[in-house]
Short mmCIF file of C-alpha atoms in Angstrom, two decimals:
data_model
loop_
_atom_site.label_atom_id
_atom_site.label_comp_id
_atom_site.label_asym_id
_atom_site.label_seq_id
_atom_site.Cartn_x
_atom_site.Cartn_y
_atom_site.Cartn_z
CA UNK K 298 -27.88 -56.71 18.82
CA UNK K 299 -30.59 -54.64 16.73
CA UNK K 300 -33.70 -54.28 18.50
CA UNK K 301 -35.40 -54.34 15.82
CA UNK K 302 -34.35 -57.76 14.98
CA UNK K 303 -34.26 -59.07 18.43
CA UNK K 304 -37.89 -58.41 18.37
CA UNK K 305 -38.01 -60.20 14.99
CA UNK K 306 -36.59 -63.01 16.23
CA UNK K 307 -38.78 -63.58 19.28
CA UNK K 308 -42.03 -63.41 17.08
CA UNK K 309 -40.13 -66.09 14.91
CA UNK K 310 -39.57 -67.90 17.94
CA UNK K 311 -43.22 -67.67 19.20
CA UNK K 312 -44.36 -68.23 15.99
CA UNK K 313 -42.45 -71.80 16.06
CA UNK K 314 -43.33 -72.80 19.43
CA UNK K 315 -46.86 -71.53 20.12
CA UNK K 316 -48.46 -72.73 16.65
CA UNK K 317 -50.72 -69.56 17.07
CA UNK K 318 -53.47 -71.94 18.58
CA UNK K 319 -55.31 -72.73 15.57
CA UNK K 320 -53.83 -70.71 13.12
CA UNK K 321 -51.88 -72.53 9.97
CA UNK K 322 -48.53 -70.28 10.43
CA UNK K 323 -45.38 -70.56 8.56
CA UNK K 324 -41.94 -69.04 8.63
CA UNK K 325 -40.27 -68.69 5.09
CA UNK K 326 -37.56 -66.80 3.83
CA UNK K 327 -34.37 -66.35 1.91
CA UNK K 328 -30.88 -66.07 1.78
CA UNK K 329 -29.06 -64.29 -1.35
CA UNK K 330 -26.04 -62.94 -1.69
CA UNK K 331 -23.74 -62.23 -4.77
CA UNK K 332 -20.17 -60.90 -5.51
CA UNK K 333 -20.91 -58.10 -8.52
CA UNK K 334 -18.43 -56.21 -10.49
CA UNK K 335 -19.66 -53.33 -12.09
CA UNK K 336 -18.35 -51.07 -14.61
CA UNK K 337 -19.64 -47.59 -15.72
CA UNK K 338 -18.05 -45.26 -17.90
CA UNK K 339 -17.31 -41.92 -16.77
CA UNK K 340 -18.66 -43.61 -13.17
CA UNK K 341 -17.24 -45.71 -10.72
CA UNK K 342 -15.34 -49.53 -10.95
CA UNK K 343 -15.63 -52.05 -8.12
CA UNK K 344 -15.94 -55.29 -6.81
CA UNK K 345 -18.61 -55.75 -3.80
CA UNK K 346 -20.53 -58.29 -2.09
CA UNK K 347 -24.33 -57.82 -1.95
CA UNK K 348 -27.34 -59.20 -0.34
CA UNK K 349 -30.24 -59.17 -2.66
CA UNK K 350 -33.28 -58.81 -0.87
CA UNK K 351 -32.55 -61.48 1.33
CA UNK K 352 -35.58 -61.49 3.53
CA UNK K 353 -37.52 -63.50 6.22
CA UNK K 354 -41.66 -63.72 6.98
CA UNK K 355 -44.25 -65.21 8.72
CA UNK K 356 -47.51 -65.81 7.17
CA UNK K 357 -50.82 -67.94 7.99
CA UNK K 358 -54.02 -68.02 8.20
CA UNK K 359 -57.32 -69.32 10.61
CA UNK K 360 -60.57 -70.59 9.51
CA UNK K 361 -63.42 -68.28 10.96
CA UNK K 362 -66.24 -70.26 9.09
CA UNK K 363 -66.93 -72.36 6.45
CA UNK K 364 -65.64 -70.52 3.33
CA UNK K 365 -64.47 -67.64 5.37
CA UNK K 366 -60.79 -67.21 6.58
CA UNK K 367 -58.60 -64.74 7.92
CA UNK K 368 -55.08 -64.50 6.21
CA UNK K 369 -51.80 -62.59 7.04
CA UNK K 370 -48.20 -61.73 6.19
CA UNK K 371 -45.68 -60.22 7.87
CA UNK K 372 -41.94 -60.34 5.64
CA UNK K 373 -38.71 -57.84 7.02
CA UNK K 374 -36.20 -57.88 4.05
CA UNK K 375 -32.51 -57.49 5.84
CA UNK K 376 -29.24 -56.97 4.46
CA UNK K 377 -26.98 -59.79 5.49
CA UNK K 378 -23.89 -58.51 3.89
CA UNK K 379 -24.10 -54.76 5.47
CA UNK K 380 -22.50 -53.17 2.71
CA UNK K 381 -24.39 -50.19 3.34
CA UNK K 382 -22.83 -49.97 7.31
CA UNK K 383 -26.36 -50.08 8.40
CA UNK K 384 -26.16 -52.72 10.08
CA UNK K 385 -28.89 -55.20 9.24
CA UNK K 386 -30.50 -52.96 7.47
CA UNK K 387 -34.42 -54.18 8.29
CA UNK K 388 -36.63 -52.88 5.41
CA UNK K 389 -40.49 -53.70 5.64
CA UNK K 390 -41.82 -55.79 2.52
CA UNK K 391 -45.22 -57.05 2.40
CA UNK K 392 -47.09 -56.83 5.45
CA UNK K 393 -50.96 -57.01 5.63
CA UNK K 394 -54.12 -58.44 7.04
CA UNK K 395 -57.35 -59.44 5.58
CA UNK K 396 -60.18 -61.94 4.38
CA UNK K 397 -60.09 -65.00 1.97
CA UNK K 398 -63.24 -66.64 0.79
CA UNK K 399 -65.61 -67.98 -2.16
CA UNK K 400 -65.13 -63.89 -3.36
CA UNK K 401 -61.61 -64.08 -3.40
CA UNK K 402 -59.37 -61.67 -1.55
CA UNK K 403 -59.06 -58.63 0.12
CA UNK K 404 -56.29 -57.33 2.26
CA UNK K 405 -54.90 -54.19 4.21
CA UNK K 406 -51.70 -53.04 4.50
CA UNK K 407 -48.23 -52.61 2.57
CA UNK K 408 -47.78 -54.76 -0.76
CA UNK K 409 -47.27 -55.21 -4.46
CA UNK K 410 -49.36 -53.14 -6.76
CA UNK K 411 -51.14 -54.84 -9.73
CA UNK K 412 -48.82 -53.15 -12.12
CA UNK K 413 -45.41 -54.71 -10.40
CA UNK K 414 -46.65 -58.26 -9.09
CA UNK K 415 -46.97 -59.81 -12.52
CA UNK K 416 -43.43 -58.61 -13.99
CA UNK K 417 -41.88 -60.82 -11.64
CA UNK K 418 -43.21 -63.87 -12.61
CA UNK K 419 -41.75 -63.44 -15.93
CA UNK K 420 -38.05 -62.36 -14.53
CA UNK K 421 -35.98 -65.68 -13.71
CA UNK K 422 -33.27 -63.35 -12.61
CA UNK K 423 -36.20 -61.81 -9.99
CA UNK K 424 -34.15 -60.56 -6.50
CA UNK K 425 -30.61 -60.33 -8.21
CA UNK K 426 -27.83 -58.10 -9.24
CA UNK K 427 -29.37 -58.40 -12.62
CA UNK K 428 -33.23 -58.36 -12.27
CA UNK K 429 -35.00 -56.81 -15.11
CA UNK K 430 -36.19 -53.69 -13.07
CA UNK K 431 -32.68 -52.77 -12.54
CA UNK K 432 -31.19 -53.03 -15.53
CA UNK K 433 -33.56 -51.21 -17.79
CA UNK K 434 -35.44 -54.76 -19.12
CA UNK K 435 -38.40 -53.50 -16.90
CA UNK K 436 -39.33 -49.88 -15.70
CA UNK K 437 -38.71 -48.55 -12.11
CA UNK K 438 -42.51 -48.81 -11.76
CA UNK K 439 -41.58 -52.63 -10.59
CA UNK K 440 -39.48 -51.65 -7.88
CA UNK K 441 -39.44 -49.39 -4.65
CA UNK K 442 -42.08 -48.39 -1.94
CA UNK K 443 -44.24 -45.63 -1.40
CA UNK K 444 -47.67 -43.56 -2.78
CA UNK K 445 -46.29 -42.39 -5.82
CA UNK K 446 -45.99 -45.15 -8.27
CA UNK K 447 -43.73 -47.08 -6.80
CA UNK K 448 -43.93 -51.07 -7.18
CA UNK K 449 -45.09 -51.71 -3.43
CA UNK K 450 -47.76 -49.58 -1.82
CA UNK K 451 -47.77 -48.36 1.98
CA UNK K 452 -51.94 -47.58 3.14
CA UNK K 453 -53.45 -50.25 0.51
CA UNK K 454 -56.24 -51.80 -0.11
CA UNK K 455 -55.91 -55.25 -2.33
CA UNK K 456 -58.86 -57.26 -4.15
CA UNK K 457 -57.56 -60.57 -5.64
CA UNK K 458 -60.11 -62.45 -7.29
CA UNK K 459 -60.55 -66.22 -7.33
CA UNK K 460 -59.66 -67.95 -10.65
CA UNK K 461 -62.18 -68.04 -13.44
CA UNK K 462 -62.54 -69.68 -16.88
CA UNK K 463 -59.80 -71.90 -16.57
CA UNK K 464 -57.28 -69.25 -14.94
CA UNK K 465 -58.51 -65.60 -15.24
CA UNK K 466 -57.89 -63.36 -12.43
CA UNK K 467 -58.35 -59.78 -11.61
CA UNK K 468 -56.36 -57.77 -9.14
CA UNK K 469 -56.99 -54.18 -7.81
CA UNK K 470 -55.22 -51.58 -5.46
CA UNK K 471 -55.98 -48.33 -4.14
CA UNK K 472 -54.04 -46.51 -1.97
CA UNK K 473 -54.83 -43.95 0.88
CA UNK K 474 -52.43 -40.77 0.31
CA UNK K 475 -51.80 -40.27 4.13
CA UNK K 476 -48.93 -37.68 3.52
CA UNK K 477 -50.57 -34.71 2.71
CA UNK K 478 -47.49 -32.19 3.78
CA UNK K 479 -45.91 -33.21 -0.04
CA UNK K 480 -48.57 -31.15 -1.26
CA UNK K 481 -50.71 -34.04 -2.79
CA UNK K 482 -53.96 -35.57 -1.67
CA UNK K 483 -54.09 -38.06 -4.51
CA UNK K 484 -55.00 -41.87 -4.25
CA UNK K 485 -53.22 -44.06 -6.62
CA UNK K 486 -55.00 -47.19 -7.78
CA UNK K 487 -53.79 -49.93 -10.03
CA UNK K 488 -55.65 -52.58 -12.10
CA UNK K 489 -55.00 -55.90 -13.89
CA UNK K 490 -55.80 -59.19 -15.36
CA UNK K 491 -54.09 -62.07 -15.64
CA UNK K 492 -54.28 -65.57 -17.34
CA UNK K 493 -52.45 -68.53 -16.98
CA UNK K 494 -52.59 -72.05 -18.32
CA UNK K 495 -51.26 -74.75 -20.95
CA UNK K 496 -47.87 -73.07 -20.45
CA UNK K 497 -49.14 -69.87 -20.95
CA UNK K 498 -48.38 -66.68 -18.58
CA UNK K 499 -50.16 -63.41 -19.64
CA UNK K 500 -50.73 -60.44 -17.91
CA UNK K 501 -52.35 -56.53 -18.70
CA UNK K 502 -52.19 -53.70 -15.63
CA UNK K 503 -52.58 -49.92 -15.60
CA UNK K 504 -51.05 -47.78 -12.75
CA UNK K 505 -52.27 -44.38 -12.41
CA UNK K 506 -51.02 -41.73 -9.28
CA UNK K 507 -54.18 -39.02 -9.95
CA UNK K 508 -51.80 -36.53 -9.58
CA UNK K 509 -52.27 -35.54 -13.28
CA UNK K 510 -53.60 -36.16 -16.77
CA UNK K 511 -50.01 -37.35 -17.31
CA UNK K 512 -49.65 -39.49 -14.52
CA UNK K 513 -49.82 -42.92 -15.46
CA UNK K 514 -48.48 -46.29 -17.25
CA UNK K 515 -50.03 -49.23 -18.93
CA UNK K 516 -48.44 -52.54 -19.56
CA UNK K 517 -48.54 -55.68 -21.36
CA UNK K 518 -46.71 -59.32 -20.95
CA UNK K 519 -46.30 -62.44 -20.82
CA UNK K 520 -44.57 -65.70 -21.29
CA UNK K 521 -45.11 -69.13 -23.17
CA UNK K 522 -42.85 -72.42 -22.17
CA UNK K 523 -42.62 -75.74 -24.04
CA UNK K 524 -40.05 -78.42 -24.16
CA UNK K 525 -37.57 -76.63 -21.98
CA UNK K 526 -37.94 -73.46 -23.87
CA UNK K 527 -39.42 -70.37 -22.35
CA UNK K 528 -39.97 -66.95 -24.27
CA UNK K 529 -40.90 -63.90 -22.28
CA UNK K 530 -41.63 -60.22 -22.98
CA UNK K 531 -43.48 -57.03 -21.77
CA UNK K 532 -44.12 -53.81 -23.20
CA UNK K 533 -44.62 -50.50 -21.33
CA UNK K 534 -46.19 -47.59 -22.70
CA UNK K 535 -45.56 -44.31 -20.72
CA UNK K 536 -48.32 -41.28 -19.75
CA UNK K 537 -46.00 -39.60 -17.93
CA UNK K 538 -45.32 -42.19 -14.67
CA UNK K 539 -42.41 -43.64 -16.27
CA UNK K 540 -40.66 -40.82 -16.65
CA UNK K 541 -41.09 -39.73 -13.31
CA UNK K 542 -42.70 -39.48 -9.91
CA UNK K 543 -43.73 -37.09 -7.52
CA UNK K 544 -44.17 -33.25 -8.48
CA UNK K 545 -42.12 -34.21 -11.70
CA UNK K 546 -44.15 -34.73 -15.31
CA UNK K 547 -43.43 -36.14 -18.59
CA UNK K 548 -44.41 -38.09 -21.49
CA UNK K 549 -43.19 -40.39 -24.48
CA UNK K 550 -41.00 -43.12 -22.31
CA UNK K 551 -41.68 -46.36 -23.18
CA UNK K 552 -39.80 -49.72 -22.75
CA UNK K 553 -39.86 -53.02 -24.23
CA UNK K 554 -38.03 -56.29 -23.75
CA UNK K 555 -37.35 -59.67 -24.58
CA UNK K 556 -35.94 -62.92 -23.21
CA UNK K 557 -35.95 -66.80 -23.52
CA UNK K 558 -34.59 -69.03 -21.31
CA UNK K 559 -33.81 -72.82 -22.00
CA UNK K 560 -33.54 -75.34 -19.47
CA UNK K 561 -31.00 -77.85 -19.57
CA UNK K 562 -31.09 -80.87 -16.87
CA UNK K 563 -30.65 -78.54 -13.59
CA UNK K 564 -29.48 -75.47 -15.56
CA UNK K 565 -31.16 -72.48 -16.71
CA UNK K 566 -29.77 -70.18 -19.60
CA UNK K 567 -30.99 -66.82 -20.12
CA UNK K 568 -30.98 -64.25 -22.96
CA UNK K 569 -32.78 -60.97 -22.50
CA UNK K 570 -32.69 -57.85 -25.19
CA UNK K 571 -34.38 -54.55 -24.76
CA UNK K 572 -34.86 -50.86 -25.32
CA UNK K 573 -36.09 -47.56 -24.03
CA UNK K 574 -36.90 -44.28 -24.96
CA UNK K 575 -36.21 -41.11 -23.56
CA UNK K 576 -39.34 -38.93 -22.55
CA UNK K 577 -40.30 -36.09 -24.49
CA UNK K 578 -40.61 -33.45 -21.10
CA UNK K 579 -43.80 -32.14 -20.87
CA UNK K 580 -45.76 -31.37 -24.01
CA UNK K 581 -42.43 -30.70 -25.49
CA UNK K 582 -40.50 -28.49 -22.69
CA UNK K 583 -37.22 -29.18 -21.85
CA UNK K 584 -35.90 -30.00 -18.61
CA UNK K 585 -36.35 -27.21 -15.92
CA UNK K 586 -38.85 -26.04 -13.83
CA UNK K 587 -42.13 -24.82 -13.94
CA UNK K 588 -44.92 -23.24 -12.02
CA UNK K 589 -48.11 -25.11 -11.33
CA UNK K 590 -51.22 -25.88 -8.79
CA UNK K 591 -51.72 -28.81 -6.69
CA UNK K 592 -54.90 -30.58 -5.81
CA UNK K 593 -55.50 -28.07 -2.91
CA UNK K 594 -55.02 -25.00 -5.12
CA UNK K 595 -51.30 -24.29 -4.04
CA UNK K 596 -49.30 -22.88 -5.72
CA UNK K 597 -45.79 -24.81 -6.73
CA UNK K 598 -42.68 -25.79 -8.33
CA UNK K 599 -43.12 -28.09 -10.40
CA UNK K 600 -39.77 -29.94 -12.26
CA UNK K 601 -40.39 -30.73 -16.00
CA UNK K 602 -37.73 -33.47 -15.81
CA UNK K 603 -37.66 -33.88 -19.49
CA UNK K 604 -35.59 -37.58 -20.36
CA UNK K 605 -35.46 -38.96 -16.85
CA UNK K 606 -36.09 -42.36 -18.66
CA UNK K 607 -32.62 -43.13 -20.75
CA UNK K 608 -32.76 -43.52 -24.00
CA UNK K 609 -30.84 -46.99 -23.52
CA UNK K 610 -30.17 -51.03 -25.24
CA UNK K 611 -29.96 -53.16 -22.57
CA UNK K 612 -29.22 -57.01 -22.94
CA UNK K 613 -28.63 -59.79 -20.23
CA UNK K 614 -26.80 -63.07 -20.41
CA UNK K 615 -26.54 -65.96 -17.58
CA UNK K 616 -26.89 -69.47 -16.28
CA UNK K 617 -28.67 -70.38 -13.11
CA UNK K 618 -27.70 -73.97 -11.45
CA UNK K 619 -30.45 -75.54 -9.20
CA UNK K 620 -28.89 -77.98 -6.58
CA UNK K 621 -32.14 -78.62 -5.37
CA UNK K 622 -35.55 -76.73 -5.44
CA UNK K 623 -34.33 -74.53 -2.80
CA UNK K 624 -30.69 -74.26 -3.19
CA UNK K 625 -29.13 -72.82 -6.45
CA UNK K 626 -26.08 -70.39 -7.87
CA UNK K 627 -25.90 -68.56 -10.69
CA UNK K 628 -23.51 -66.58 -12.70
CA UNK K 629 -25.22 -63.56 -15.52
CA UNK K 630 -23.34 -60.22 -17.01
CA UNK K 631 -25.72 -57.10 -18.00
CA UNK K 632 -25.13 -54.34 -20.27
CA UNK K 633 -26.98 -50.94 -20.58
CA UNK K 634 -25.80 -48.59 -23.28
CA UNK K 635 -27.10 -45.40 -22.69
CA UNK K 636 -27.48 -42.94 -25.54
CA UNK K 637 -28.76 -39.90 -23.62
CA UNK K 638 -28.90 -40.25 -19.86
CA UNK K 639 -31.64 -36.56 -19.60
CA UNK K 640 -31.03 -36.80 -15.80
CA UNK K 641 -26.99 -35.77 -16.30
CA UNK K 642 -26.59 -35.48 -19.39
CA UNK K 643 -23.84 -38.90 -19.80
CA UNK K 644 -23.51 -41.40 -22.21
CA UNK K 645 -21.74 -44.44 -22.09
CA UNK K 646 -22.08 -48.37 -21.08
CA UNK K 647 -22.68 -49.68 -17.62
CA UNK K 648 -22.17 -53.18 -16.76
CA UNK K 649 -22.65 -55.84 -14.06
CA UNK K 650 -21.18 -58.86 -13.65
CA UNK K 651 -22.68 -61.03 -10.70
CA UNK K 652 -22.03 -64.39 -9.42
CA UNK K 653 -23.85 -65.44 -6.74
CA UNK K 654 -25.69 -68.20 -4.59
CA UNK K 655 -29.69 -68.48 -3.01
CA UNK K 656 -31.48 -70.70 -0.38
CA UNK K 657 -34.85 -70.58 0.16
CA UNK K 658 -36.52 -72.02 3.34
#
């Protein structure tokens, strides 16, 4: 048995049997698998079994004094299909410790940025093979883990305010760049505001890696529900970061998408459409490399990385059936039509049809 998995299993068993003394602790997770048929022009056509962010976690809190408590979360992702040949494929997800009270919540560890967090709340296909962030309805800033604008940040300090004015909230994150060997020593940050109430949820957020004057992105979005219908939308404005991360630079790549859901009995029917525009490169420069200077004054080679974001149109159609609040099955299809893919110069369609099942506990 994989040693990491053994340690994790023992930790969960101890959590259940010992109860962590006076702490309020719970074990949670989800198992999610699908059969996916993919068809890409000029690429591979295949049918595979895929584990879609199946995970296991422990979270809890303990009262320290009146109005103050300590909180923690430790969550791991596992691949139940082992399709990648890496056994359990354990990957760390949200893992943090912090304090919570009337002032809000302060957390330290690995967690989502203020840019990623609201995006998942307007995507009914989140954590499936046709989730918005994987097919072009949302940008790549909503996924991954790292220190260069990825959706989940390492070495992070995060603050969430208490809800005010009937549902207004503020989130801010700041990352400490612990990897100076990559010739960077910037501390990425993100800020965002959300509002929820009366069937409406809206947000606006910004993320900046501080790597250059062209290393940020801004988004606005939300959803509104009434009488079984939900209308959703997001617009992301590029200031270089949508195009690329790391030492690659670019600008001009914007993205938007809209969607509608209809709930009929225990079924949810969804339809989405979106467009993304390719990058203009760096101040009009095409692909290739150029000389540059890092934050410490060292000479480096910078990839212009023009058009790392493809000019494309994307649509998605699917149905989910909820057996219970915890168990559902789904079938969906997503199609992306690439007018131009600057990363490799290809054009054509990319399609995914997925049939899956999810159980949460």
